N, CA, C and O of each residue as an XYZ file, in Angstrom:
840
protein
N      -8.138     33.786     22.259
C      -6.730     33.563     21.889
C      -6.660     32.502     20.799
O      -7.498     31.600     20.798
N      -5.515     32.570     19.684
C      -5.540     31.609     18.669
C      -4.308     31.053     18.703
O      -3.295     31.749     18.630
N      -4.276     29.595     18.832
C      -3.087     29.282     18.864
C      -2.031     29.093     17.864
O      -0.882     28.894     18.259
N      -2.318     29.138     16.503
C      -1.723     29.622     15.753
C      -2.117     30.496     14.566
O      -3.322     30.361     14.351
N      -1.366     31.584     13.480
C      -1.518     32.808     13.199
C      -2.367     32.227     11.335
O      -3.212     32.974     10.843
N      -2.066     31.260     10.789
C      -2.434     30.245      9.648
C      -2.446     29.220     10.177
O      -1.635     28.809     11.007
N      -3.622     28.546      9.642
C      -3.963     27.309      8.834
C      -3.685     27.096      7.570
O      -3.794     27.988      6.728
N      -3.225     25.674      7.248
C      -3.304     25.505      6.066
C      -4.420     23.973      5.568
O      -3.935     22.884      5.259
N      -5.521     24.188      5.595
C      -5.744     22.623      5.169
C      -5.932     22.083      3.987
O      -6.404     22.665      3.010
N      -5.366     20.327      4.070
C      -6.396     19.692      2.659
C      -7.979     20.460      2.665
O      -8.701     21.196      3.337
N      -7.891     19.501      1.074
C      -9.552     19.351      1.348
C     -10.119     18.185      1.054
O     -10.898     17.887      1.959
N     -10.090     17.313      0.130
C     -10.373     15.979      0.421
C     -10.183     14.995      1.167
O      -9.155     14.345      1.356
N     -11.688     14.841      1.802
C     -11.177     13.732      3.331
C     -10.774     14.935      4.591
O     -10.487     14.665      5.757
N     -10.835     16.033      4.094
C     -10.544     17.066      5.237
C     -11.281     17.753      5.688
O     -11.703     17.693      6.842
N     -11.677     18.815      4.556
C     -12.837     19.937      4.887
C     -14.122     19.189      4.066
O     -15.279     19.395      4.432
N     -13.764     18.185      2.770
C     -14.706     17.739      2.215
C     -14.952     16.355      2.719
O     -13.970     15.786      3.196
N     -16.104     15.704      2.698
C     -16.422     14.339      2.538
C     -16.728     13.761      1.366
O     -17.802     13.225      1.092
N     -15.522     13.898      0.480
C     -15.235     13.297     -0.816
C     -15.096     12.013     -1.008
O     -15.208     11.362     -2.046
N     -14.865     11.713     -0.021
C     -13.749      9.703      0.158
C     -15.223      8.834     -0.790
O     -15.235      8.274     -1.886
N     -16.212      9.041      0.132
C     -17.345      7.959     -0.507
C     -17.461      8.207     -2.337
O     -17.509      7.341     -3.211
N     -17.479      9.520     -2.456
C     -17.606      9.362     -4.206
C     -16.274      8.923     -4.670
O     -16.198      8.389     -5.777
N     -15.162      9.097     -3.913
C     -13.919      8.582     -4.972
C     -13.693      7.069     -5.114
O     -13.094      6.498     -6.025
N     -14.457      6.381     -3.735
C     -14.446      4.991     -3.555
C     -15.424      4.043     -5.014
O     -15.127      2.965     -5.530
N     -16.499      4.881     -5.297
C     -16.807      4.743     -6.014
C     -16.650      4.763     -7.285
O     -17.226      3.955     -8.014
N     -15.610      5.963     -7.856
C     -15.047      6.743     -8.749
C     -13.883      5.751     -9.439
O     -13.640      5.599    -10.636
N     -13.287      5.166     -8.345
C     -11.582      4.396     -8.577
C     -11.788      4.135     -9.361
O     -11.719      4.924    -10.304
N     -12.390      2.186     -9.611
C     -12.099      1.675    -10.405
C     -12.527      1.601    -11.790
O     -12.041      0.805    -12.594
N     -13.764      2.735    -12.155
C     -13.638      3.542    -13.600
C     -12.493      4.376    -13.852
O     -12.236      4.569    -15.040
N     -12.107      4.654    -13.406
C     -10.961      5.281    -13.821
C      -9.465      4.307    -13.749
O      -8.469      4.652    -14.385
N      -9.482      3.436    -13.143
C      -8.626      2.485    -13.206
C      -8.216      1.693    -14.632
O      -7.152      1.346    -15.144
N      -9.854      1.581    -15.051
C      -9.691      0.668    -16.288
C      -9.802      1.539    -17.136
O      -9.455      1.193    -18.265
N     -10.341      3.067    -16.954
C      -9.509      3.650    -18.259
C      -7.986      3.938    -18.344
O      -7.560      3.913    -19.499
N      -7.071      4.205    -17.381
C      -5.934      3.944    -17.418
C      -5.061      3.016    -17.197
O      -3.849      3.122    -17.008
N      -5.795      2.007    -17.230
C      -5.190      0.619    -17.043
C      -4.117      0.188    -15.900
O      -2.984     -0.244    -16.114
N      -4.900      0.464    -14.291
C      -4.276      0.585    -13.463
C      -4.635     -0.846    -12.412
O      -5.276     -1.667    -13.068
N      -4.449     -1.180    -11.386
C      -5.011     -2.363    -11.084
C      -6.345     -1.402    -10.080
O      -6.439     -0.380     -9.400
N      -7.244     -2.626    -10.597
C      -8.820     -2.225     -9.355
C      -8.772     -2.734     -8.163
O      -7.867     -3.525     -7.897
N      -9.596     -2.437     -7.342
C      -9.141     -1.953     -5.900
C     -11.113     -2.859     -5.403
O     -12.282     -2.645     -5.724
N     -10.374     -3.833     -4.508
C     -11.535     -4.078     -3.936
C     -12.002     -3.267     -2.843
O     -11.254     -2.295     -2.730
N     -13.386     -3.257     -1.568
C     -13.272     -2.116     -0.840
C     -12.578     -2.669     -0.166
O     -11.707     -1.825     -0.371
N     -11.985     -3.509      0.660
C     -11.359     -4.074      1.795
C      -9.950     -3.779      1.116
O      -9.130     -3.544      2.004
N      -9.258     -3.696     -0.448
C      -7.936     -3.071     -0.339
C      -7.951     -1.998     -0.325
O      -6.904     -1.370     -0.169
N      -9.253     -1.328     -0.495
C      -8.772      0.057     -0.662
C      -8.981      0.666      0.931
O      -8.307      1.628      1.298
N      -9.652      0.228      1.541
C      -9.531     -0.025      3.315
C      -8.300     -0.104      3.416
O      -7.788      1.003      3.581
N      -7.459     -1.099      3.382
C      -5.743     -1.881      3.855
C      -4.922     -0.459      3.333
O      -4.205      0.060      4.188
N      -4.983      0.214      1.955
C      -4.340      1.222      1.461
C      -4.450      2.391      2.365
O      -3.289      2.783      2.489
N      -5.228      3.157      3.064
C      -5.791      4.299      3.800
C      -4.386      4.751      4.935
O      -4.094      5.879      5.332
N      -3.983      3.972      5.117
C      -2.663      4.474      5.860
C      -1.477      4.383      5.026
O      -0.501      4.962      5.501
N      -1.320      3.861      4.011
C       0.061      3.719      3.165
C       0.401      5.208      2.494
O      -0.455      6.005      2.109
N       1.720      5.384      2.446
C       2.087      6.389      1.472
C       1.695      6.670      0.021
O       1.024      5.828     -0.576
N       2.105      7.899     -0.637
C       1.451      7.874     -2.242
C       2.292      6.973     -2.807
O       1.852      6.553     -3.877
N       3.804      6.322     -2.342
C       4.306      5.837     -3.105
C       4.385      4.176     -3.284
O       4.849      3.474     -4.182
N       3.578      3.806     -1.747
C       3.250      2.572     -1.942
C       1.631      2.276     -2.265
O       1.259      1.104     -2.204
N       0.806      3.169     -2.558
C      -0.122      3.224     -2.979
C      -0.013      3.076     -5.118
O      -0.431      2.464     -6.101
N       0.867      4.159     -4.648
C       0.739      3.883     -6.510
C       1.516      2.186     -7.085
O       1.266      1.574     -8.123
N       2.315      1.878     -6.158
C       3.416      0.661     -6.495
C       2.305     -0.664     -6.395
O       2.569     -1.677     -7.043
N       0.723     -0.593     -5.331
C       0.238     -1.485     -5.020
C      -0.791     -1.487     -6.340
O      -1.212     -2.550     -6.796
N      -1.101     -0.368     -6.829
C      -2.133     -0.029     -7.572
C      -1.840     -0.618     -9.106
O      -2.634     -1.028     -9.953
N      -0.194     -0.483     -9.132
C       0.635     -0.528    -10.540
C       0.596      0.018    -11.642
O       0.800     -0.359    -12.796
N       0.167      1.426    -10.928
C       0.393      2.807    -11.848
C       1.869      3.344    -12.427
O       2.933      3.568    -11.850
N       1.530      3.432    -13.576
C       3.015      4.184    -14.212
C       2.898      5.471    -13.540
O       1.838      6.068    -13.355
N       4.437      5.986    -13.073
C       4.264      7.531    -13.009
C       4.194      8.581    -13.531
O       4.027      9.663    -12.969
N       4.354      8.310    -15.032
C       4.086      9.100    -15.709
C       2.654      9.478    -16.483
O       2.414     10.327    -17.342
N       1.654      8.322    -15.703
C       0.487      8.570    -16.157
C      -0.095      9.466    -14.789
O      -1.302      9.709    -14.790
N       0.461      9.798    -14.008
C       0.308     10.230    -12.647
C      -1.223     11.788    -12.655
O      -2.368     11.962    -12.237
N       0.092     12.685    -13.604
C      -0.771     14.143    -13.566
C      -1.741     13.684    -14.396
O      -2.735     14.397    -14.256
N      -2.008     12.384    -15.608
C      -3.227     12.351    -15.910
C      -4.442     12.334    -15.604
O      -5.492     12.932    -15.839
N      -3.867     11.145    -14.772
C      -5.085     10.444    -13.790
C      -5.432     11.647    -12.739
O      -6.540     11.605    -12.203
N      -4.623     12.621    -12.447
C      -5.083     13.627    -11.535
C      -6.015     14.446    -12.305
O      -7.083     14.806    -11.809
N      -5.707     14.720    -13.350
C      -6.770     16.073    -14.007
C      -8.019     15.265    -14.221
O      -9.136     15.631    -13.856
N      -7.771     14.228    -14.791
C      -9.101     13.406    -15.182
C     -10.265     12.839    -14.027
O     -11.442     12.599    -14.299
N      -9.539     12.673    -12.502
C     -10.026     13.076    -11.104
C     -11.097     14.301    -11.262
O     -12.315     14.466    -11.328
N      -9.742     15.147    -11.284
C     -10.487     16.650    -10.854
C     -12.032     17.108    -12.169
O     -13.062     17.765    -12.017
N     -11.528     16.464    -13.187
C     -13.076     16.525    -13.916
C     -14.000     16.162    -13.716
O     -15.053     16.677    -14.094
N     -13.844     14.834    -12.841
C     -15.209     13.902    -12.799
C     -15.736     14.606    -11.321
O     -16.832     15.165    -11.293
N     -15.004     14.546    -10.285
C     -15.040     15.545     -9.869
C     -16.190     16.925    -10.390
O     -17.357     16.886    -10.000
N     -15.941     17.506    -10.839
C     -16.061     19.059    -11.423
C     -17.526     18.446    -11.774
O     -18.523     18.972    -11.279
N     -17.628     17.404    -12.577
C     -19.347     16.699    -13.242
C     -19.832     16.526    -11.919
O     -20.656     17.411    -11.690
N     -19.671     15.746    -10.921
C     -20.181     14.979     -9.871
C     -20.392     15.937     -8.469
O     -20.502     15.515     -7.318
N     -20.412     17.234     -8.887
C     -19.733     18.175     -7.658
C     -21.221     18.277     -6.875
O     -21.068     18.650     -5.712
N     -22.122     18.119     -7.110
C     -23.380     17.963     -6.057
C     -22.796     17.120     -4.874
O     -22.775     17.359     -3.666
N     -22.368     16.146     -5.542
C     -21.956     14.856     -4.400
C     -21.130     14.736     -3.043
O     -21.124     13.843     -2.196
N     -20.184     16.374     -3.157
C     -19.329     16.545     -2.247
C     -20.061     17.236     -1.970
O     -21.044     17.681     -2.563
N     -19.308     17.542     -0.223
C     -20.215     18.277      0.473
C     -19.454     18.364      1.367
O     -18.749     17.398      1.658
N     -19.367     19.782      2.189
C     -18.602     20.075      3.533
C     -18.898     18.856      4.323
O     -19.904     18.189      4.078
N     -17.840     18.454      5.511
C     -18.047     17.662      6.901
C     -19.156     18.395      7.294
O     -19.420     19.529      6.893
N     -19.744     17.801      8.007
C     -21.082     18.184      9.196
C     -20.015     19.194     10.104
O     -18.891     18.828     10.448
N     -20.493     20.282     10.355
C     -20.189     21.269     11.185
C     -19.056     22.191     10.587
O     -18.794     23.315     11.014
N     -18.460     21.595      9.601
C     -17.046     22.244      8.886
C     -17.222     23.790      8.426
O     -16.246     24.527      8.283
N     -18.752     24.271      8.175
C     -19.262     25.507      7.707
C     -18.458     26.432      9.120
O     -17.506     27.203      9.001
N     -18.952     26.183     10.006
C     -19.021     26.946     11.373
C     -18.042     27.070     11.871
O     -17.849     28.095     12.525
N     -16.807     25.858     11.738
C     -15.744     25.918     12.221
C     -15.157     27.308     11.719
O     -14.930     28.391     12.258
N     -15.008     26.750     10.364
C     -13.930     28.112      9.280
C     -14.430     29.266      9.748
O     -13.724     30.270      9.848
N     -15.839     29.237     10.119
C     -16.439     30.944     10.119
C     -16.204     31.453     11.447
O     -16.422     32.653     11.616
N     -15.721     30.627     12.612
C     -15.350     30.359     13.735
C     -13.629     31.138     13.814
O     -13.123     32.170     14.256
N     -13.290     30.153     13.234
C     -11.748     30.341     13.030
C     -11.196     31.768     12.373
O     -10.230     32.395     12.809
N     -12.022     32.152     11.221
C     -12.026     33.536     10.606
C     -12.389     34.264     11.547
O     -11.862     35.368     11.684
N     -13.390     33.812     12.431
C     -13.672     35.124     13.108
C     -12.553     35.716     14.461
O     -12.667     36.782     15.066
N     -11.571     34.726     14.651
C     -10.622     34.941     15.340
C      -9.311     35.313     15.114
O      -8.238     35.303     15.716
N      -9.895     35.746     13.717
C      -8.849     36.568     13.062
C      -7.416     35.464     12.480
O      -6.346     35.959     12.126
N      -7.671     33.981     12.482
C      -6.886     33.022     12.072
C      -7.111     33.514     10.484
O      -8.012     34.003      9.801
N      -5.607     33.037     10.317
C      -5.688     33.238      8.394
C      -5.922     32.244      7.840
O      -5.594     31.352      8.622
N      -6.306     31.809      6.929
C      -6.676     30.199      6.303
C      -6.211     29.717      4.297
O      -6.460     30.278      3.230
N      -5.644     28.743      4.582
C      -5.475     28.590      3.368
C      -5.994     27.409      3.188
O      -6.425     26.758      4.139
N      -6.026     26.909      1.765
C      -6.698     25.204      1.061
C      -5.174     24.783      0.531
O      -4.654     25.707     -0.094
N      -4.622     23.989      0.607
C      -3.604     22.846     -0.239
C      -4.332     21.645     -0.343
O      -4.777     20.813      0.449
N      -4.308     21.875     -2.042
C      -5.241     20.743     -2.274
C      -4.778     19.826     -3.695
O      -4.024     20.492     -4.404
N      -5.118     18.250     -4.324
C      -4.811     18.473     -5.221
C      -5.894     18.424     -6.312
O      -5.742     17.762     -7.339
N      -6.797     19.022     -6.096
C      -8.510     18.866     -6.218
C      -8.062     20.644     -7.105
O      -7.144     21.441     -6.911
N      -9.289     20.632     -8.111
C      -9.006     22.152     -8.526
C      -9.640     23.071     -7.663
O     -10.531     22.830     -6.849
N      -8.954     24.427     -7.985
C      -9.905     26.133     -7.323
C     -11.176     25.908     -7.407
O     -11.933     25.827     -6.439
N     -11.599     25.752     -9.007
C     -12.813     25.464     -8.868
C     -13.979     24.909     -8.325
O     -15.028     25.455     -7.983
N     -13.522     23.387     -8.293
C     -14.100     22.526     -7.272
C     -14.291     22.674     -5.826
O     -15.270     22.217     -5.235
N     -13.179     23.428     -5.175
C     -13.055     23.601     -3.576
C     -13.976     25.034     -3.730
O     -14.817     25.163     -2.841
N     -13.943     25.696     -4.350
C     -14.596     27.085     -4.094
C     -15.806     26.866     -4.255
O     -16.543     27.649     -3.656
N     -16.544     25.665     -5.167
C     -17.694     25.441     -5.340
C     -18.069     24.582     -4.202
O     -19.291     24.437     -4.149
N     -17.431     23.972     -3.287
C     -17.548     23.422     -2.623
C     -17.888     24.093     -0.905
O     -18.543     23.726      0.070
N     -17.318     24.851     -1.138
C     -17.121     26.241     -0.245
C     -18.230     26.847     -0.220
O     -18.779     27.009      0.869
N     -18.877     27.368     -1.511
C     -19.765     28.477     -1.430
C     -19.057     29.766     -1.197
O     -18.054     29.798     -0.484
N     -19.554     30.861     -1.785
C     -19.159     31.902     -1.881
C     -18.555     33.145     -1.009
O     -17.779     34.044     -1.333
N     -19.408     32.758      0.587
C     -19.092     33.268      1.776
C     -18.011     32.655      2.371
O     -17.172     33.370      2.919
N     -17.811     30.793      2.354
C     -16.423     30.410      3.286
C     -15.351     31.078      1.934
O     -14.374     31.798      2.141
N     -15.860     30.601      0.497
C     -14.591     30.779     -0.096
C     -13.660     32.082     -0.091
O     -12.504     32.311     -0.449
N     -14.889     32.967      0.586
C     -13.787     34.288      0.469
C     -13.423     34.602      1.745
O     -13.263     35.787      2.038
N     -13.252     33.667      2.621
C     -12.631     33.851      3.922
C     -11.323     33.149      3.862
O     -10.569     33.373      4.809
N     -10.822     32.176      2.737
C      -9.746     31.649      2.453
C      -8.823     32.608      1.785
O      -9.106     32.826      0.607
N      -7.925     33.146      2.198
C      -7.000     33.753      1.821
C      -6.260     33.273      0.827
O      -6.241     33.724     -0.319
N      -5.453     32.080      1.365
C      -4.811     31.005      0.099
C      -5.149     30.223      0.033
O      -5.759     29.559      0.871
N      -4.667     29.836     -1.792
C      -5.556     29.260     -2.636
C      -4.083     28.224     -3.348
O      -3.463     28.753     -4.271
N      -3.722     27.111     -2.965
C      -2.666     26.581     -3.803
C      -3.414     24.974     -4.333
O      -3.270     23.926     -3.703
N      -4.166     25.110     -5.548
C      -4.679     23.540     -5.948
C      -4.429     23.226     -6.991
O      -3.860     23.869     -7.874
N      -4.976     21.831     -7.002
C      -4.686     20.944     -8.404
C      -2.643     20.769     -8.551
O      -1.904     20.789     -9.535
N      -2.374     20.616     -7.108
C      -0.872     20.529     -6.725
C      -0.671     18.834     -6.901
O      -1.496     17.989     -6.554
N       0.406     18.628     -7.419
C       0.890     17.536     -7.859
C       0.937     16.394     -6.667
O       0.768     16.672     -5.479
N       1.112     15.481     -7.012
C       0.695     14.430     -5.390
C       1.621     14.885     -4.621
O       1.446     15.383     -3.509
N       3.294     14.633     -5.538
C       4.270     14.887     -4.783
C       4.793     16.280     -4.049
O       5.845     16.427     -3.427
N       3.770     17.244     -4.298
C       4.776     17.999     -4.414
C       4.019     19.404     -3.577
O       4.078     20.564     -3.983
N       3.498     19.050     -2.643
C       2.662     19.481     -1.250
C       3.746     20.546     -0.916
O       3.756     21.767     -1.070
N       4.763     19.567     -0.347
C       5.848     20.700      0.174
C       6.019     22.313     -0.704
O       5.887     23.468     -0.300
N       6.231     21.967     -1.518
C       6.506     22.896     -2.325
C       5.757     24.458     -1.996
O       6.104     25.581     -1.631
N       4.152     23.514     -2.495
C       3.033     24.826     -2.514
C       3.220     25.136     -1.054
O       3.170     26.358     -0.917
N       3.422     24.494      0.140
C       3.401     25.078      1.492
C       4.566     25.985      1.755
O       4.545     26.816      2.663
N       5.673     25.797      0.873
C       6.530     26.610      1.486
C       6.731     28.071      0.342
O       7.624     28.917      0.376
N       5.531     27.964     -0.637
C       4.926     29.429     -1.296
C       4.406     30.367     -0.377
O       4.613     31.570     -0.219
N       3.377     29.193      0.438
C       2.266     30.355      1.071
C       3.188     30.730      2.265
O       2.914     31.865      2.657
N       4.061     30.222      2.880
C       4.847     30.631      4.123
C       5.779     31.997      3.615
O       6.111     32.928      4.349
N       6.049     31.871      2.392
C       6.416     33.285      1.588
C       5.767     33.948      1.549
O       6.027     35.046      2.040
N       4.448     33.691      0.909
C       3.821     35.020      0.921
C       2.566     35.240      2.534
O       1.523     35.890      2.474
N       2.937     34.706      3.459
C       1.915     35.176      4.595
C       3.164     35.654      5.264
O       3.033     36.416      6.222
N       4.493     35.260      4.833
C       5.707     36.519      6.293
C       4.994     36.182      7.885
O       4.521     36.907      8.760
N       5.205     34.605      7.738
C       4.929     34.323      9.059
C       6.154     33.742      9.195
O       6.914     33.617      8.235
N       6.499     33.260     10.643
C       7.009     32.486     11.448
C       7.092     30.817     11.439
O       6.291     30.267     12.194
N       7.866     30.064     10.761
C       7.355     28.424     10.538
C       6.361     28.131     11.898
O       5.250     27.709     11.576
N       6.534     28.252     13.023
C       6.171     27.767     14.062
C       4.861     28.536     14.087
O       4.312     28.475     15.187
N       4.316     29.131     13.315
C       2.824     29.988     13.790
C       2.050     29.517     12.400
O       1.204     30.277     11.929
N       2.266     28.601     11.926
C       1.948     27.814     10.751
C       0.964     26.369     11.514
O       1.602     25.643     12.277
N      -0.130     26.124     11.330
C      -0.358     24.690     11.282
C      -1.041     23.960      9.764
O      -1.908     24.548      9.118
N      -0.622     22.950      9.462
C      -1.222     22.005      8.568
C      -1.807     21.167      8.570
O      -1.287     20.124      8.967
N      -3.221     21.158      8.126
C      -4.237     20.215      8.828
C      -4.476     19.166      7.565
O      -4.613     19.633      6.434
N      -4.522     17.732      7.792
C      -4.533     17.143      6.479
C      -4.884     15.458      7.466
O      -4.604     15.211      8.639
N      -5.589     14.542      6.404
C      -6.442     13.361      6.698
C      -5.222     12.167      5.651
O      -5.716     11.105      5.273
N      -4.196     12.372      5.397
C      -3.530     11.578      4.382
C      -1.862     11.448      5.150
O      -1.484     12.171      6.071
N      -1.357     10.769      4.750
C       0.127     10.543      5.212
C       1.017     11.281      4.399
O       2.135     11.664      4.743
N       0.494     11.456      3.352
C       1.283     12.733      2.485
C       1.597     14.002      2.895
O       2.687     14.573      2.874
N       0.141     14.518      3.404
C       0.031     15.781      4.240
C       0.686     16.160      5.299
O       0.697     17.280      5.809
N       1.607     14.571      5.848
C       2.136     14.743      7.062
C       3.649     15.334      6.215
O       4.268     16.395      6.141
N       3.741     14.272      5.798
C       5.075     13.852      4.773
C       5.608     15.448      4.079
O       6.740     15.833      3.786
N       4.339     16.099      3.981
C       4.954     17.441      3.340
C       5.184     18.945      4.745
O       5.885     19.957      4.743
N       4.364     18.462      5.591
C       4.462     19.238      6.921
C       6.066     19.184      7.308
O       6.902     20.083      7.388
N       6.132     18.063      7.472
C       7.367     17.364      7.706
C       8.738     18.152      6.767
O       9.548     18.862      7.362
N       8.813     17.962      5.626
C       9.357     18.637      5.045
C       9.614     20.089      4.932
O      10.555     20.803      4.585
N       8.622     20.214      5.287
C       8.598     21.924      5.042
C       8.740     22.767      6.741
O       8.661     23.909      7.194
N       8.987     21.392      7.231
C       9.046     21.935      9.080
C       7.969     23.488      9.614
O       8.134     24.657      9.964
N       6.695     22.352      9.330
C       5.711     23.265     10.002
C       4.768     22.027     10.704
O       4.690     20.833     10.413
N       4.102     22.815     11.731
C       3.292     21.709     12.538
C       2.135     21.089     12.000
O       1.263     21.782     11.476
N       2.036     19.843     12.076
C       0.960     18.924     11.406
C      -0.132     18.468     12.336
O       0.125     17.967     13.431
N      -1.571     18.679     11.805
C      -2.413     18.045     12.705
C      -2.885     16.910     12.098
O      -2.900     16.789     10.873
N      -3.276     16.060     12.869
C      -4.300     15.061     11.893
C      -5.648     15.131     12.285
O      -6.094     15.463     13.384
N      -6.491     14.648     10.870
C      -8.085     14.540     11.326
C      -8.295     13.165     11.514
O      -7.425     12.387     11.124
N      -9.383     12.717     12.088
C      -9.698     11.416     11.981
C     -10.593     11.056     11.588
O     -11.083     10.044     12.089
N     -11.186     11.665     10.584
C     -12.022     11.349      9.903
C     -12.373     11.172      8.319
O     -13.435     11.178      7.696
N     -10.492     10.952      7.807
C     -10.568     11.161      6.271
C      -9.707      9.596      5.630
O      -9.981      8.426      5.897
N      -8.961      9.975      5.010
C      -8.179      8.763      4.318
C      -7.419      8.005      5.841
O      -8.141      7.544      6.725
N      -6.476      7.992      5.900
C      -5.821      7.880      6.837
C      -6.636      7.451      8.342
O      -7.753      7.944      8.497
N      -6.323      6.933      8.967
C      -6.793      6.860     10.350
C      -5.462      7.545     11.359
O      -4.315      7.930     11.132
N      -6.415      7.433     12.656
C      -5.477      8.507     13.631
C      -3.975      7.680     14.107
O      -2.890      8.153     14.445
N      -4.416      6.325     13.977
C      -3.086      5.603     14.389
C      -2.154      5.799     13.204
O      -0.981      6.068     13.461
N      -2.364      5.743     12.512
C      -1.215      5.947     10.794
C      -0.508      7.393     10.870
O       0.479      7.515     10.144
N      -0.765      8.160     11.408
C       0.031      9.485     11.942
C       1.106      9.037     12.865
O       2.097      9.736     13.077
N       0.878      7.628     13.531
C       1.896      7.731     14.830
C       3.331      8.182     14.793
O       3.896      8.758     15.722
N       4.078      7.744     13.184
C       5.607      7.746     12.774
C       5.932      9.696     13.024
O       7.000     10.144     13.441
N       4.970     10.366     12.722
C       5.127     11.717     12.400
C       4.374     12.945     13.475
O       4.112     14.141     13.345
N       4.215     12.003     14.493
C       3.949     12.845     15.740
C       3.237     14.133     15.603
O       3.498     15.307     15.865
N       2.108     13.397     15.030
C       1.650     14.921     14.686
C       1.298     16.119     16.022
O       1.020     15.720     17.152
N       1.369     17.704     15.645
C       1.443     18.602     17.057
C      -0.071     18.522     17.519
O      -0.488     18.643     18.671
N      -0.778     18.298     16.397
C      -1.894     18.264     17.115
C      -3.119     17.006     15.968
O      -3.148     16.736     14.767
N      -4.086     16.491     17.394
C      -5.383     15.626     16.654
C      -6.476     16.140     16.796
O      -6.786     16.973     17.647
N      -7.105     15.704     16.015
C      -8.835     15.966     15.811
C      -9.257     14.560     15.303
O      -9.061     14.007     14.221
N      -9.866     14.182     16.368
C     -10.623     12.960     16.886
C     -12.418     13.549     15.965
O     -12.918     12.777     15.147
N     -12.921     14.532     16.198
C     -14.034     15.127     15.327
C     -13.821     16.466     14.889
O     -12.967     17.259     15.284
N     -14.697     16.618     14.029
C     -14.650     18.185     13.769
C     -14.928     19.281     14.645
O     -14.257     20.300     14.477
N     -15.528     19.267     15.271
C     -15.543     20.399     16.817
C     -14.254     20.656     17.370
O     -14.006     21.528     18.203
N     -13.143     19.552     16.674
C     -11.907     19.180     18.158
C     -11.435     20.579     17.195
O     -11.117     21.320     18.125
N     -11.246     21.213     16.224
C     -10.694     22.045     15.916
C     -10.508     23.240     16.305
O      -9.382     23.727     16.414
N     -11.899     24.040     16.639
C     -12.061     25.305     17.361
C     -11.964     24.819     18.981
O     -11.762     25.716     19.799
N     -12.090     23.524     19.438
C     -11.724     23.357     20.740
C      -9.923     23.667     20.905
O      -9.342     24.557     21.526
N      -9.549     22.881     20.328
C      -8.438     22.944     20.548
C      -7.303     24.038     20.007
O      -6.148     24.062     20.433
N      -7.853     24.973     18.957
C      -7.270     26.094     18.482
C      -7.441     27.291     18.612
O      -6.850     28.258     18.130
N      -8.317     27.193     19.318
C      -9.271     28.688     19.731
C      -9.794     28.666     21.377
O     -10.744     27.970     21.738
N      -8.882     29.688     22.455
C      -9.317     29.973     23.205
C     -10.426     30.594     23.646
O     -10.596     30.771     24.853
């Protein structure tokens, strides 16, 4: 039995263990856009804050916003050895597919990158594909794919490691899980009650798959 009919997850900090190269990544890219640098202990303190007090702490213009995102997703795209599925994350998806769950990526990472990240067998078990989506604007792409899968809001879950991810669940009134193992920690979900946690990656097919 599956307890719900889609998934939708991130992928950074979600399905990927990206966090360590971006920790690394920041503050070159900081001082090419002239943003403030991030020691590790703030960028620790940041992990539960919103995108919008993240960017206000950082003292990013917003209009340099989609820059700094594409210019991400390139270094990214160079550095892509470096990411790498969670430990066990292969098995889950192939788990979850095999129970006939539908699966999508919301990401703001490109196609490219997640599919390379994927490999060729999970990537074509992903049905939808909505990336390189604007920080803000999560909701949006989630309430595309709820168009085009002609599901039920309530047979929807959204799985995501960020407070954004909640923030757009939320919005788009579909159920939010959290992981605990990405940006965010499990207590920083508390405001947004998420329907469901994952304490590890196993907790997923435990808890979604009869």
């Amino acid at each position: 039995m599956k307890k719900y009919e889609l998934i939708l997850f991130d992928f950074d900090g979600t399905l990927a263990d990206s966090i360590p190269w971006l920790v690394k990544a920041i503050n070159g890219v900081a001082e090419k856009y002239k943003f403030r640098q991030l020691t590790p202990k703030e960028f620790s303190e940041l992990r539960g804050r919103s995108p919008r007090e993240v960017m206000n702490y950082m003292q990013v213009a917003w209009w340099k916003v989609p820059l700094i995102a594409r210019h991400v997703r390139q270094l990214a795209a160079q550095n892509i050895r470096q990411i790498q599925l969670f430990e066990g994350m292969e098995i889950i998806l192939a788990q979850l597919s095999a129970a006939d769950v539908r699966l999508g990526v919301v990401s703001s990472n490109s196609e490219e990158n997640v599919r390379h990240v994927l490999g060729d067998a999970l990537a074509n078990v992903i049905e939808f594909y909505e990336c390189s989506v604007p920080i803000l604007r999560k909701r949006a792409r989630f309430e595309r794919i709820v168009r085009k899968a002609n599901l039920e809001r309530e047979k929807i879950l959204c799985v995501g490691d960020e407070i954004r991810d909640a923030e757009a669940a939320k919005q788009a009134q579909l159920a939010f899980g959290a992981v605990g193992w990405g940006m965010s920690r499990i207590q920083d979900f508390a405001p947004y009650a998420p329907r469901e946690v994952f304490f590890q990656v196993p907790d997923i097919a435990t808890r979604l798959i009869d």
